[in-house]
Amino acid sequence: MITFDEKTKIFKLDTPNTSYVMGIADNRYLGHVYYGKKLNDTNLGYLMRTKEAPFVPSENLREKVSFFDSFPMEMPCGGVGDFRESALLVSCKGQEAAELFYVSHEIFHGKKKLKGLPATWGENCDTLEITMEDEVLGLQVVLSYTAFTDTDAIARSLRLVNGGSGDLYVKKALSACVDMDQKDFEFLSLFGSWARERHIETVPVGHGGISIESLRGEPGHQEHPFFALTGKNCSQDAGEAYGFHFVYSGNFLGKVKMNQFGNLRAVMGIHPDSFTWKLEPGAEFTAPEVILVYSDEGLGKMSRTYHDLYRNHLIRSPWKDKARPVLINNWEATYFEFDDEKLLSIAREASKAGIEMLVMDDGWFGHRNSDNSSLGDWQVNEDKIKGGLEHLVDEVNALGMEFGIWFEPEMISPDSDLYCNHPDWVLQMQGRVPGLAREQLVLDFSRPEVLEYVYESVASILRTANISYVKWDMNRPLADCGSSYLPEDQQGEVMHRHVLGVYELQERLLEEFPNLLLENCSGGGARFDPGMLYYSPQIWCSDDTDAVERLMIQEGTQLVYPLSAIGAHVSDCPNHATGRVTPFATRGIVAMAGTFGYELDITKIPPEEREMIPQQIEEFKKYYPLVNAGDYYRLASYRENHIYDCYELVSKNKKQAMVTFVQVMAEPNIHSRKIYLKGLEEDTVYEVEGKRYTGSTLMYAGLLIPGMWGDYQAKIIDVLAV
Ligand code: DGJ
């Protein structure tokens, strides 16, 4: 529910358990009043402290700049005296300044779409749009807030409209800013690298500030567009956590800084470096949304809120609630060395084991036999796929399996026909040789003809055969971001235009092929972000398929993403990223906390492992309703204790749960581990491994897990209400 109190000039946005409050001060400034546990009052204007020195400008104009030092500005602008982090910077005739005054507001049920951008959707929500204006610039800024009525989440975004007569240049338009009173906050973020994405890290917040960012044109492996401010002693189950998550797949900045009075300002949005957007008279610019979540029951509740929001209000795919086909992907099985016969030999063996889809990965087009050529030449290499794609797909279908295919549509190899014909289609700066990464360059998505070419390349392949699944990969970051198509004063738009181009292409693809199962991917998990989830219900989580490393990658990913979105496969050992050897059964159990599939040469693995596959698939299907829709509870973290990992999924009706326990390191002379289950009904009796316990016993007295023999052992424990 959203209210506006005319008398106090207070806006109050309520979700089931949280309130977000703003107020109009001095008849013009929009101030942030409160965000946190739900309040019943609206008489909250005192929290903006406008009756304290330095007072509001109408009362004390001689200290206007000091007012900006302390006022909790909801949309702070640069250039006029707020020296803290600004959310908006606009350049006009070479001068950078803006000052926004409240003009009007509108409250309505539901939520509007964000033009060209991914965004949350749904009926169970109300939206407040506040229009602010800078009369000097002729700029209107519409701040949009959606409060969900079924989830404790608030979505914020921004629309800029040039209502004046001159060109404006937007240098910075961050989507969210929250000013907070001093609390002993810590800053939790997800950091990593290729093959070890999204590890959790927590550091204190101090005066120097702290930030997360990407300038790679995608979120990247290294940092993630999410941070949480957590109260001291925040645990999985208790304490305060404020989550900020950006629904965007390009450059981002998230920053928190403590000011001279010990108060915090937290901001998030498109990174202002490498960004300028020209706004001609009448033109609009929409900044993507940030999802704010507040929990007073620790990180666990924050995670469950994000999971519910993304499952019910972000992912749109018809596959959203369906079990995805169990696939086998040939990447780690063959890399580039395959032909139709090799693929069919894998498919034959896979179909016998009950695997439902074959995915043909990189290397099927142009003359690509390694990663040094052919990106952009999306024609089937008939030396490898003899008889053509349709023939191969028909053969796979005849085995009772579906067929999926890999693309990397944003890229171009210098060694390609496309590059020979259109060298100007590449991102490059005048007079500079663009830098290679994985021996490839990036296409200029500002050019309409490039988008058209790429769309037709992908769509025409999908039109030729019965293809059910596409893996959309991206294996290098953006650099040399110049466009020979855009005029000089729009070169700063290239990186955002790239992301908009990706969104446009995926939207078009899903319109033409509505039942397509799309999986996004970027050299593993470099573009695992909520924006991509709007298009694909699942994203490849990491090129690291090692069961132990995956525990940490998946724990960080599960912190904000539903398990049904996390691409996870069983691969061969020694693992290709770590060299570690883990039991096949453990690899299966770890991959079940995701979309589940195989990525190995099934014709070569030991027969005893092959024989385990039908049983693993059966188990995955049995547990899938919990993986897809259950409430996630973390019981223990290998990242923290260095011995074992444990998580639980509980059905919404609390009648069923599964507990995954992985003993990473065997411990001598310790005969059992006690785990405390969560999220059950206290008085309900549950059956666990043939014994009966009440929910209260399992949660408060605990369950004993007998020690297992050896490292890397795992099991799933069923918990069923009697
Ligand atoms: C990176 C992906 O993460 C891998 O799974 C694989 O598709 C390769 N790219 C292919 O080049």
Short mmCIF file of N, CA and C and ligand atoms in Angstrom, two decimals, residues 331 361-362 406 438 471 473 475 521 523-524 540 543, ligand 1:
data_model
loop_
_atom_site.label_atom_id
_atom_site.label_comp_id
_atom_site.label_asym_id
_atom_site.label_seq_id
_atom_site.Cartn_x
_atom_site.Cartn_y
_atom_site.Cartn_z
N TRP A 331 30.38 -29.50 -24.29
CA TRP A 331 31.56 -28.63 -24.18
C TRP A 331 32.71 -29.33 -23.46
N ASP A 361 27.43 -27.38 -28.26
CA ASP A 361 28.09 -26.15 -27.81
C ASP A 361 28.95 -25.55 -28.92
N ASP A 362 29.85 -24.70 -28.55
CA ASP A 362 30.70 -23.92 -29.47
C ASP A 362 31.43 -24.82 -30.48
N TRP A 406 24.29 -23.64 -29.24
CA TRP A 406 25.07 -22.53 -28.65
C TRP A 406 25.26 -21.41 -29.66
N ARG A 438 40.24 -13.34 -26.13
CA ARG A 438 39.92 -14.66 -26.71
C ARG A 438 39.94 -14.58 -28.24
N LYS A 471 21.71 -21.61 -25.91
CA LYS A 471 22.65 -21.08 -24.91
C LYS A 471 23.27 -19.84 -25.54
N ASP A 473 25.88 -17.09 -25.29
CA ASP A 473 27.15 -16.91 -24.58
C ASP A 473 27.74 -15.53 -24.91
N ASN A 475 31.84 -14.12 -24.46
CA ASN A 475 33.11 -14.56 -23.89
C ASN A 475 34.20 -13.51 -23.78
N CYS A 521 24.63 -16.92 -20.59
CA CYS A 521 25.94 -17.43 -20.16
C CYS A 521 26.95 -16.36 -20.55
N GLY A 523 31.10 -16.63 -20.48
CA GLY A 523 32.35 -17.23 -20.02
C GLY A 523 32.16 -17.83 -18.64
N GLY A 524 31.11 -18.63 -18.49
CA GLY A 524 30.66 -19.05 -17.16
C GLY A 524 29.65 -18.04 -16.67
N TRP A 540 23.87 -19.86 -16.94
CA TRP A 540 25.00 -20.74 -16.61
C TRP A 540 25.82 -20.06 -15.51
N ASP A 543 31.93 -21.65 -15.22
CA ASP A 543 32.63 -22.70 -15.96
C ASP A 543 33.28 -23.69 -15.00
C1 DGJ B 1 32.03 -20.27 -22.14
C2 DGJ B 1 30.91 -21.08 -21.57
O1 DGJ B 1 30.74 -20.79 -20.22
C3 DGJ B 1 31.21 -22.56 -21.79
O2 DGJ B 1 30.21 -23.33 -21.20
C4 DGJ B 1 31.29 -22.80 -23.25
O3 DGJ B 1 30.05 -22.59 -23.86
C5 DGJ B 1 32.36 -21.94 -23.89
N1 DGJ B 1 32.18 -20.56 -23.55
C6 DGJ B 1 32.37 -22.09 -25.38
O4 DGJ B 1 33.22 -21.23 -26.00
#
